[in-house]
Structures are given as C-alpha cells and as structure tokens.
Short mmCIF file of C-alpha atoms in Angstrom, two decimals:
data_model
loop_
_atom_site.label_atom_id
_atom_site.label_comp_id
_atom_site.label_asym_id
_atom_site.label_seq_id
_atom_site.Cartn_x
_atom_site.Cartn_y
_atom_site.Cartn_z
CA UNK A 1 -56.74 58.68 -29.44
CA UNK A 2 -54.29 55.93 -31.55
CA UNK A 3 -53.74 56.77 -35.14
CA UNK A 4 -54.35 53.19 -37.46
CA UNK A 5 -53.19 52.12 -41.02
CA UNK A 6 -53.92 49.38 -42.75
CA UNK A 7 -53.02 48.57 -46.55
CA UNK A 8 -54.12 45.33 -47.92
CA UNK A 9 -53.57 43.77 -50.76
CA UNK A 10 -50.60 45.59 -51.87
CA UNK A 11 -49.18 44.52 -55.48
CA UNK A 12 -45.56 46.09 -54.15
CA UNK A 13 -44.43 43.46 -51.31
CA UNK A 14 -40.99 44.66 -51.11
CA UNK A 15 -39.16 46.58 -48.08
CA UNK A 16 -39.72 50.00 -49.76
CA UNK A 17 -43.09 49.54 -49.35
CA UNK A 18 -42.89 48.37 -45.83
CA UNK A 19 -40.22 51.66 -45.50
CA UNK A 20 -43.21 53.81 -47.04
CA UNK A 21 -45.77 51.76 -44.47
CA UNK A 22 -43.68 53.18 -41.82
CA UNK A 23 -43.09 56.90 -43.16
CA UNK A 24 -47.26 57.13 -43.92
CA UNK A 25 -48.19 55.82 -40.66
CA UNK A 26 -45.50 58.31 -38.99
CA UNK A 27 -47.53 61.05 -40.13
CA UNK A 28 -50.21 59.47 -37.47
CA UNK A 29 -47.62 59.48 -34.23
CA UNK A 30 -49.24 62.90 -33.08
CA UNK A 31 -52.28 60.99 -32.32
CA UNK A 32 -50.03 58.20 -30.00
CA UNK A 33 -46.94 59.11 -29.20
CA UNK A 34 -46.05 55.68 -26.85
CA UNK A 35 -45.50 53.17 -29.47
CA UNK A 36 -45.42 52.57 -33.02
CA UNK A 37 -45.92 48.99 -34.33
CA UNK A 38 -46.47 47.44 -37.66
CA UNK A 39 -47.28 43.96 -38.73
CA UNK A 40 -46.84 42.99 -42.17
CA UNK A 41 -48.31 39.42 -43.88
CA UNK A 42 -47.89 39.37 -47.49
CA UNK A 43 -49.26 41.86 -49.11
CA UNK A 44 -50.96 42.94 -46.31
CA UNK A 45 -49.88 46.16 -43.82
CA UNK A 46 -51.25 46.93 -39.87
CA UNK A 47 -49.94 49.80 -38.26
CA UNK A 48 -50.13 51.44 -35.16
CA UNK A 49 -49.70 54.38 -33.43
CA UNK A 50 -50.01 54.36 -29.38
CA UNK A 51 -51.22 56.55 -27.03
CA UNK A 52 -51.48 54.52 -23.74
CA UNK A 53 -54.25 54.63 -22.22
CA UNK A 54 -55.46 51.47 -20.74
CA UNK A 55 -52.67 48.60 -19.86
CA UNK A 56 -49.69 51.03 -20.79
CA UNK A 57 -46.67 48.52 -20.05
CA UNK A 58 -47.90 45.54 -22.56
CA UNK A 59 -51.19 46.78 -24.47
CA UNK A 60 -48.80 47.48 -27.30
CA UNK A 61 -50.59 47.21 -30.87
CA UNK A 62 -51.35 45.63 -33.52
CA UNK A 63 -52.87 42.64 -30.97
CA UNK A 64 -53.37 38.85 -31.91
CA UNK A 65 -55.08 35.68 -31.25
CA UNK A 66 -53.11 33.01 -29.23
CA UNK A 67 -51.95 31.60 -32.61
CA UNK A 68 -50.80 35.27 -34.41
CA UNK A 69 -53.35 34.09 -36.92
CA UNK A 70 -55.63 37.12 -36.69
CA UNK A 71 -54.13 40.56 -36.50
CA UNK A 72 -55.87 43.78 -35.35
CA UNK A 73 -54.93 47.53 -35.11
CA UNK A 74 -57.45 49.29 -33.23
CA UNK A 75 -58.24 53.33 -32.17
CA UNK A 76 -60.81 53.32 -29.40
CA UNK A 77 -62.05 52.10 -26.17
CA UNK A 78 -64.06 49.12 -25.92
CA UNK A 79 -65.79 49.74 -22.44
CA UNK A 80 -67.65 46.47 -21.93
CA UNK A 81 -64.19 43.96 -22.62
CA UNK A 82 -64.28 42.26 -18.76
CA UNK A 83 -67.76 40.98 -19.68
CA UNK A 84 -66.29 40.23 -23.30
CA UNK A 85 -63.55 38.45 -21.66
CA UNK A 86 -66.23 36.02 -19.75
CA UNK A 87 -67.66 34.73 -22.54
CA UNK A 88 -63.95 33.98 -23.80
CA UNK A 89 -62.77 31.60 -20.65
CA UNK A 90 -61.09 28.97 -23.55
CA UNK A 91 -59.15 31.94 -24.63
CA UNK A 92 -55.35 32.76 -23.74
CA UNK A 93 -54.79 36.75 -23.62
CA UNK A 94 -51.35 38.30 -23.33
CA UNK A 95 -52.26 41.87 -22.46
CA UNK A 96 -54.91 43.44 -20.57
CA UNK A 97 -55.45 46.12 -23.04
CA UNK A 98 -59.55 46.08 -23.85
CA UNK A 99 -58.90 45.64 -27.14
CA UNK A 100 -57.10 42.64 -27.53
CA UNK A 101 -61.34 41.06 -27.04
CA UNK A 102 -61.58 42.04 -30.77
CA UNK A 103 -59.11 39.17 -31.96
CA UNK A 104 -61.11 36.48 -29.65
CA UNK A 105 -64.53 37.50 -30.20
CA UNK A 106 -63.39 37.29 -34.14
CA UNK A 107 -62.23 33.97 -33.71
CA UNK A 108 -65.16 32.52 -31.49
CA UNK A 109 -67.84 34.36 -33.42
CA UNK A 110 -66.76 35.89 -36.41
CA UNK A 111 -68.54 38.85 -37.72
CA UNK A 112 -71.12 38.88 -35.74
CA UNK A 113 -69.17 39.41 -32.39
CA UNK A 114 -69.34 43.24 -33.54
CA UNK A 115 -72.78 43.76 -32.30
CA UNK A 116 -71.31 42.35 -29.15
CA UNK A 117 -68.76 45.35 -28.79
CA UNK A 118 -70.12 48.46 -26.37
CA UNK A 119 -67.43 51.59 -26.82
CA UNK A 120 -65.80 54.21 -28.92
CA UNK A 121 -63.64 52.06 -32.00
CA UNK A 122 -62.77 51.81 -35.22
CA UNK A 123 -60.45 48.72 -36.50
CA UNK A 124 -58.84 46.94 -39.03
CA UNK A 125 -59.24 43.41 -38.98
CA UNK A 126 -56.50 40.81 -41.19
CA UNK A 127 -57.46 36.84 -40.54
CA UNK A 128 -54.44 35.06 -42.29
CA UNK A 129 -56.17 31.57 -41.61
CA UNK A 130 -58.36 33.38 -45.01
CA UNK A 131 -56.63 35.87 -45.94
CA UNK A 132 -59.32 38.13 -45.35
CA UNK A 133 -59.98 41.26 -43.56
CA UNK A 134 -62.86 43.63 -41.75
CA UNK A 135 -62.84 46.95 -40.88
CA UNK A 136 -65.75 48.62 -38.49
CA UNK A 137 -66.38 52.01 -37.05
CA UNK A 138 -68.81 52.41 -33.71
CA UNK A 139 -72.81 53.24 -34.29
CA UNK A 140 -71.61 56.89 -33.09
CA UNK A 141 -68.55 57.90 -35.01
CA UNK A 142 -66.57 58.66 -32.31
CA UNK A 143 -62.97 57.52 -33.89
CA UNK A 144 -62.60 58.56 -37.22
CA UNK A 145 -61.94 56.21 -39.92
CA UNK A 146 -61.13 57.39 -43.56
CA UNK A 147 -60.87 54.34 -46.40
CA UNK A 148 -58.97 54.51 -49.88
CA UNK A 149 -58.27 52.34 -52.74
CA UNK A 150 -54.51 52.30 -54.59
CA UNK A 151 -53.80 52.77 -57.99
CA UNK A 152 -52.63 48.90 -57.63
CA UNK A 153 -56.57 47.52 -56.62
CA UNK A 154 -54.96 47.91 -52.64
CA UNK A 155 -57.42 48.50 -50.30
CA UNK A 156 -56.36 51.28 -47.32
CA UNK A 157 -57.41 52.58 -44.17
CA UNK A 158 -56.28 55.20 -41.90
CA UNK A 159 -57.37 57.59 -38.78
CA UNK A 160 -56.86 60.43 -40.75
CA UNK A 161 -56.97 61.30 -44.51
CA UNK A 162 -53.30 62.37 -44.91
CA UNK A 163 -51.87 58.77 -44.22
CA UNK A 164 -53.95 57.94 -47.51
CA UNK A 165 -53.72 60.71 -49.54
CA UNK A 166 -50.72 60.31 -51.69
CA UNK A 167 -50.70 56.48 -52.21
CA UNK A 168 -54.46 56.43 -52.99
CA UNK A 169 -56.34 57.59 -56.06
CA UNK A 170 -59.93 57.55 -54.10
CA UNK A 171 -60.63 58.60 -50.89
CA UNK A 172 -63.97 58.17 -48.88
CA UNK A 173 -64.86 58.84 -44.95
CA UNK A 174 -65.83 55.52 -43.74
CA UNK A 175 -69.45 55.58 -42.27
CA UNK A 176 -70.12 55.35 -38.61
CA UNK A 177 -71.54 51.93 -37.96
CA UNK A 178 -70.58 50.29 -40.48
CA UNK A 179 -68.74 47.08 -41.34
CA UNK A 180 -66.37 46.48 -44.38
CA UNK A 181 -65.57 42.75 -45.45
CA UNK A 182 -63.44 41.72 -47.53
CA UNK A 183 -65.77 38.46 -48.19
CA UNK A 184 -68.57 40.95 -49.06
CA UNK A 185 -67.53 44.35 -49.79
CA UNK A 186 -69.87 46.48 -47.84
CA UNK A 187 -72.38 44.82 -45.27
CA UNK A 188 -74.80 46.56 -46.50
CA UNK A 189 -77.76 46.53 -43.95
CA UNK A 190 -75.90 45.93 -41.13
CA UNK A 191 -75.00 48.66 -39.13
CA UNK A 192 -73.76 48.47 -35.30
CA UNK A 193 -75.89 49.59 -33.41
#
C-alpha cells in the first residue's frame, strides 16, 4: 500500500513548511518505497509515497487532469478504471496507473463520480480551479485514512496517524465510506457504498 499526506490550508506557506511536508510524509516511505512526490499550491500540500504496483514506469503520484488544475494523491486500487476510462473518451491521460480516473471522473462529474469508483482507496482531492478539496475512503475501509486539524485552522490527512501527530492538535480516524468536502464539511448521509 502508498502512504498519502495532504495539508490544506496552511497559514505557514514558506519552504520550511514545504521542508517539514517532506520530513512528515518521509515517515510514510515504508508503506512505498518507489517514489516520493509532493505537489504544493498555495497553502495547500499533496504528498506521496509509492509502492508500484500497477503502471510502475509512469504511474508516479500525486496525478492530474490534462490542465494540472486538479491534483490527487491516492492509496488504493481502483479495480473497475478501464470501464471508468470509457466513459472518459474526451479525456487526455498521461499514465496508465488506475488512479489517474479519479482526476477525470472529478472533472466530468464532480462529487458524485465517487459512487462510480469499484476498489480499495482512500484520496485526497485539491481542485485549484476552486480552491477546494475532497477526501474519501472506500465503503469497506480497506486503506486507512486518519484526518487532523492544525493549531493554524489547517486541515490534514495522512495514511497513518504519525504523519499527523505532531503538527496537529486533533486527531480523528476518518470513517470508511465517507466523503469530506471542503464546500460542505462532512457529507453527511452520503456514504459510498
């Protein structure tokens, strides 16, 4: 499994924290050792660490829309994506990782392409066109997804709780099947199924 980070809405933009980004989400590289990337928007953060699985020579993470304008960092499998990938004929991918659907299906559908997804997942979502962000977690629970909030109002997420717990001053295990918007706090109700 891929260890994620995400911290969003950050009130420190400068390289230390994009240095301490880095260091937190190193504490992840156990869980994918092929690749480390990070994106960074503002005062937004989306790391990733890789274990190669599925497209190993280009699936490298976080993954975009044709434009860069949405941004995903994804732990999981999403076992239905050729069928996904159908339905998105207009759209331009550059890997063929089966997680890259995620940015397209956002961009077609918004959030409601989540009920679309069929696998094992948990994700961080940042649209820039918005500045906005999602993050989900499969029906099952299979990858784990642990949320905090900052002393500064940022919002985090990580794969496991010890890339959150010394920037954080509250800590929560996010829910299997759930969906977290920044447009509406928790979807409350909606659950993937």
């Amino acid at each position: 499994m891929c260890g994620i980070l995400a911290a969003l809405y950050c009130s420190d933009t400068s390289f230390s924290k994009r240095r301490r980004i880095n260091e937190l989400s190193r504490r992840l590289r156990h869980r994918g050792p092929d690749w480390s990337g990070l994106h960074c928007y503002k005062d937004c953060y989306l790391a990733h660490q890789r274990l190669a699985i599925v497209d190993p020579a280009s699936g490298d993470q976080p993954l975009y829309n044709e434009d860069k304008t949405i941004i995903v960092t994804v732990n999981g499998e999403i076992y239905n994506h050729v069928a996904l990938k159908e339905k998105l004929k207009s759209h331009k991918f550059r890997t063929a990782s089966d997680c890259e659907v995620i940015a397209h299906l956002y961009e077609e559908y918004g959030e409601d392409f989540i009920d679309m997804l069929d696998g094992m997942f948990s994700f961080v979502l940042l649209d820039t066109r918005d500045d906005s962000f999602i993050a989900a977690r499969d029906g099952i629970g299979i990858t784990p997804l642990y949320m905090g909030w900052g002393r500064d109002g940022s919002i985090w997420f990580a794969s496991e709780m010890k890339a959150l717990s010394d920037d954080c001053e509250r800590l929560a295990t996010f829910l299997p099947g759930h969906i977290y918007s920044s447009k509406t706090a928790w979807s409350i109700g909606h659950e993937i199924m």
